[in-house]
């Protein structure tokens, strides 16, 4: 009987380790996915100066890009479901 309890505990530990690995992997994936936007925000002033725009104009562009990403993902997801590979 102690073997069954030990196996359940080991199974629980393995599950917990797998959960943490999933959290770490998703955090790294999200960080790499959004890295390009972080870079733009960090050098926003230099980009604005290079293109002769104000910081507010460049910030608005970045904001609109981030705001419309979910809308585009939704619409193109529907199109992909309807007309995608068959």
Coordinates of C-alpha atoms in Angstrom, one line a residue:
X1 CA 0.0 0.0 0.0
X2 CA 2.9 2.4 0.7
X3 CA 4.0 1.8 -2.9
X4 CA 0.7 3.1 -4.2
X5 CA 1.0 6.2 -2.0
X6 CA 4.5 6.8 -3.1
X7 CA 3.6 6.5 -6.7
X8 CA 0.8 9.0 -6.3
X9 CA 3.1 11.5 -4.6
X10 CA 5.7 11.0 -7.3
X11 CA 3.1 11.4 -10.0
X12 CA 1.9 14.6 -8.3
X13 CA 5.5 16.0 -8.2
X14 CA 6.0 15.1 -11.9
X15 CA 2.7 16.9 -12.7
X16 CA 3.8 20.0 -10.7
X17 CA 7.2 20.0 -12.5
X18 CA 5.4 19.7 -15.9
X19 CA 3.1 22.6 -14.9
X20 CA 6.1 24.8 -14.0
X21 CA 7.8 23.9 -17.3
X22 CA 4.7 24.9 -19.2
X23 CA 4.6 28.3 -17.4
X24 CA 8.3 28.9 -18.0
X25 CA 8.0 27.9 -21.7
X26 CA 4.9 30.1 -22.2
X27 CA 6.6 33.1 -20.5
X28 CA 9.7 32.7 -22.7
X29 CA 7.5 32.4 -25.8
X30 CA 5.5 35.5 -24.9
X31 CA 8.7 37.5 -24.2
X32 CA 10.2 36.5 -27.5
X33 CA 6.9 37.2 -29.4
X34 CA 6.6 40.7 -27.9
X35 CA 10.3 41.6 -28.0
X36 CA 10.0 43.6 -31.1
X37 CA 7.4 45.9 -29.5
X38 CA 9.6 46.3 -26.4
X39 CA 12.5 47.4 -28.6
X40 CA 10.3 50.0 -30.4
X41 CA 9.1 51.4 -27.0
X42 CA 12.7 51.6 -25.7
X43 CA 13.9 53.5 -28.8
X44 CA 10.7 55.5 -29.5
X45 CA 12.4 58.9 -29.2
X46 CA 15.2 57.9 -31.7
X47 CA 12.6 56.5 -34.1
X48 CA 10.5 59.7 -33.9
X49 CA 13.6 61.9 -34.5
X50 CA 14.7 59.8 -37.5
X51 CA 11.3 60.1 -39.2
X52 CA 10.8 63.7 -38.2
X53 CA 7.7 62.8 -36.1
X54 CA 6.7 63.6 -32.5
X55 CA 6.9 61.0 -29.8
X56 CA 3.1 61.1 -29.5
X57 CA 2.7 60.2 -33.2
X58 CA 5.0 57.2 -33.0
X59 CA 3.4 56.1 -29.7
X60 CA 0.0 56.3 -31.2
X61 CA 1.2 54.1 -34.1
X62 CA 2.5 51.5 -31.7
X63 CA -0.7 51.7 -29.7
X64 CA -3.0 51.3 -32.7
X65 CA -0.9 48.3 -33.9
X66 CA -1.3 46.6 -30.6
X67 CA -5.0 47.5 -30.3
X68 CA -5.8 46.1 -33.7
X69 CA -3.8 42.9 -33.5
X70 CA -6.6 40.9 -31.8
X71 CA -9.1 42.1 -34.3
X72 CA -6.9 41.1 -37.2
X73 CA -6.2 37.7 -35.5
X74 CA -10.0 37.1 -35.1
X75 CA -10.9 38.1 -38.7
X76 CA -8.0 36.2 -40.4
X77 CA -8.7 33.3 -38.1
X78 CA -12.2 33.1 -39.4
X79 CA -10.9 33.4 -43.0
X80 CA -8.4 30.7 -42.4
X81 CA -11.1 28.4 -41.0
X82 CA -13.3 29.0 -43.9
X83 CA -10.8 29.1 -46.8
X84 CA -7.7 27.4 -45.3
X85 CA -6.2 24.1 -46.3
X86 CA -8.6 21.3 -46.8

